[in-house]
């Protein structure tokens, strides 16, 4: 299910606690990649915690690394 790219999702997203959420993404205030699509930063995979996110449960998300692969359809 498509995650809305709104303020409510922005607050719920736990990307900032993720080991792959780097300085570049923090500087650009990038998160909710499952809704907004992939990051413009070049990311090193250090794990993904999307499966622990409340939005993953709410919208039945099955994938990981949305910051690299892009938004959920
Ligand atoms: S999409 Fe996954 S890997 Fe990327 S920052 Fe968010 S939790 Fe981390
Ligand atoms: S599923 Fe991942 S990208 Fe989407 S809001 Fe949660 S932590 Fe962020």
mmCIF file of C-alpha atoms and ligand atoms in Angstrom:
data_model
loop_
_atom_site.group_PDB
_atom_site.id
_atom_site.type_symbol
_atom_site.label_atom_id
_atom_site.label_comp_id
_atom_site.label_asym_id
_atom_site.label_seq_id
_atom_site.Cartn_x
_atom_site.Cartn_y
_atom_site.Cartn_z
ATOM 1 C CA UNK A 1 0.000 0.000 0.000
ATOM 2 C CA UNK A 2 1.281 3.468 -0.838
ATOM 3 C CA UNK A 3 2.572 5.439 2.130
ATOM 4 C CA UNK A 4 1.471 9.106 2.121
ATOM 5 C CA UNK A 5 4.356 11.591 1.973
ATOM 6 C CA UNK A 6 2.942 13.826 4.699
ATOM 7 C CA UNK A 7 3.997 15.247 8.051
ATOM 8 C CA UNK A 8 2.409 12.363 9.980
ATOM 9 C CA UNK A 9 4.572 9.858 8.071
ATOM 10 C CA UNK A 10 7.634 12.083 8.488
ATOM 11 C CA UNK A 11 7.227 11.991 12.272
ATOM 12 C CA UNK A 12 6.608 8.216 12.402
ATOM 13 C CA UNK A 13 9.537 7.264 10.134
ATOM 14 C CA UNK A 14 12.469 5.752 12.057
ATOM 15 C CA UNK A 15 15.098 6.159 9.294
ATOM 16 C CA UNK A 16 17.147 8.573 11.407
ATOM 17 C CA UNK A 17 17.856 5.704 13.854
ATOM 18 C CA UNK A 18 19.114 3.470 11.041
ATOM 19 C CA UNK A 19 22.850 2.650 10.728
ATOM 20 C CA UNK A 20 22.663 3.395 6.972
ATOM 21 C CA UNK A 21 21.192 6.874 7.543
ATOM 22 C CA UNK A 22 24.343 8.884 6.913
ATOM 23 C CA UNK A 23 25.524 12.459 7.275
ATOM 24 C CA UNK A 24 24.409 13.328 3.728
ATOM 25 C CA UNK A 25 20.833 12.221 4.406
ATOM 26 C CA UNK A 26 20.843 13.996 7.767
ATOM 27 C CA UNK A 27 22.088 17.258 6.213
ATOM 28 C CA UNK A 28 19.406 17.064 3.521
ATOM 29 C CA UNK A 29 16.764 16.069 6.112
ATOM 30 C CA UNK A 30 15.848 13.036 4.032
ATOM 31 C CA UNK A 31 13.623 10.236 5.357
ATOM 32 C CA UNK A 32 10.301 8.422 4.516
ATOM 33 C CA UNK A 33 11.932 6.988 1.407
ATOM 34 C CA UNK A 34 9.125 4.406 1.101
ATOM 35 C CA UNK A 35 6.840 7.363 0.312
ATOM 36 C CA UNK A 36 9.154 9.909 -1.302
ATOM 37 C CA UNK A 37 11.457 7.641 -3.269
ATOM 38 C CA UNK A 38 15.176 7.032 -3.198
ATOM 39 C CA UNK A 39 17.795 9.312 -1.721
ATOM 40 C CA UNK A 40 20.092 11.526 -3.768
ATOM 41 C CA UNK A 41 22.955 10.523 -1.447
ATOM 42 C CA UNK A 42 25.290 7.646 -2.249
ATOM 43 C CA UNK A 43 24.462 5.189 0.499
ATOM 44 C CA UNK A 44 26.580 2.473 2.010
ATOM 45 C CA UNK A 45 24.404 -0.456 3.160
ATOM 46 C CA UNK A 46 24.896 -0.896 6.896
ATOM 47 C CA UNK A 47 21.527 -2.451 7.653
ATOM 48 C CA UNK A 48 17.905 -1.339 7.270
ATOM 49 C CA UNK A 49 15.371 -1.038 10.080
ATOM 50 C CA UNK A 50 12.261 -0.449 7.929
ATOM 51 C CA UNK A 51 10.797 -3.732 9.201
ATOM 52 C CA UNK A 52 10.688 -2.193 12.708
ATOM 53 C CA UNK A 53 8.907 0.954 11.529
ATOM 54 C CA UNK A 54 5.274 1.532 12.559
ATOM 55 C CA UNK A 55 4.496 2.580 8.958
ATOM 56 C CA UNK A 56 5.724 -0.784 7.649
ATOM 57 C CA UNK A 57 3.074 -2.472 9.802
ATOM 58 C CA UNK A 58 0.404 0.112 9.013
ATOM 59 C CA UNK A 59 0.906 -0.075 5.231
ATOM 60 C CA UNK A 60 2.010 -3.710 5.038
ATOM 61 C CA UNK A 61 5.432 -2.910 3.572
ATOM 62 C CA UNK A 62 7.491 -5.944 2.611
ATOM 63 C CA UNK A 63 10.735 -4.499 1.316
ATOM 64 C CA UNK A 64 13.858 -2.884 2.779
ATOM 65 C CA UNK A 65 16.307 -0.178 1.653
ATOM 66 C CA UNK A 66 13.733 2.192 0.176
ATOM 67 C CA UNK A 67 16.438 4.888 0.308
ATOM 68 C CA UNK A 68 18.290 2.921 -2.395
ATOM 69 C CA UNK A 69 15.533 1.201 -4.387
ATOM 70 C CA UNK A 70 12.823 3.856 -4.262
ATOM 71 C CA UNK A 71 9.242 4.175 -3.038
ATOM 72 C CA UNK A 72 6.771 1.397 -2.373
ATOM 73 C CA UNK A 73 4.249 1.092 -5.224
HETATM 74 S S1 LIG B 1 15.114 3.164 4.081
HETATM 75 FE FE1 LIG B 1 15.917 1.567 5.421
HETATM 76 S S2 LIG B 1 18.137 1.622 4.988
HETATM 77 FE FE2 LIG B 1 17.301 3.522 4.229
HETATM 78 S S3 LIG B 1 17.591 4.948 5.921
HETATM 79 FE FE3 LIG B 1 15.511 4.125 6.065
HETATM 80 S S4 LIG B 1 15.664 2.413 7.486
HETATM 81 FE FE4 LIG B 1 17.732 2.907 6.773
HETATM 82 S S1 LIG B 2 9.356 2.024 6.269
HETATM 83 FE FE1 LIG B 2 11.488 2.760 6.295
HETATM 84 S S2 LIG B 2 11.546 4.473 4.846
HETATM 85 FE FE2 LIG B 2 9.426 4.056 5.304
HETATM 86 S S3 LIG B 2 8.925 5.459 6.935
HETATM 87 FE FE3 LIG B 2 9.549 3.543 7.900
HETATM 88 S S4 LIG B 2 11.730 3.681 8.312
HETATM 89 FE FE4 LIG B 2 11.192 5.328 6.874
#
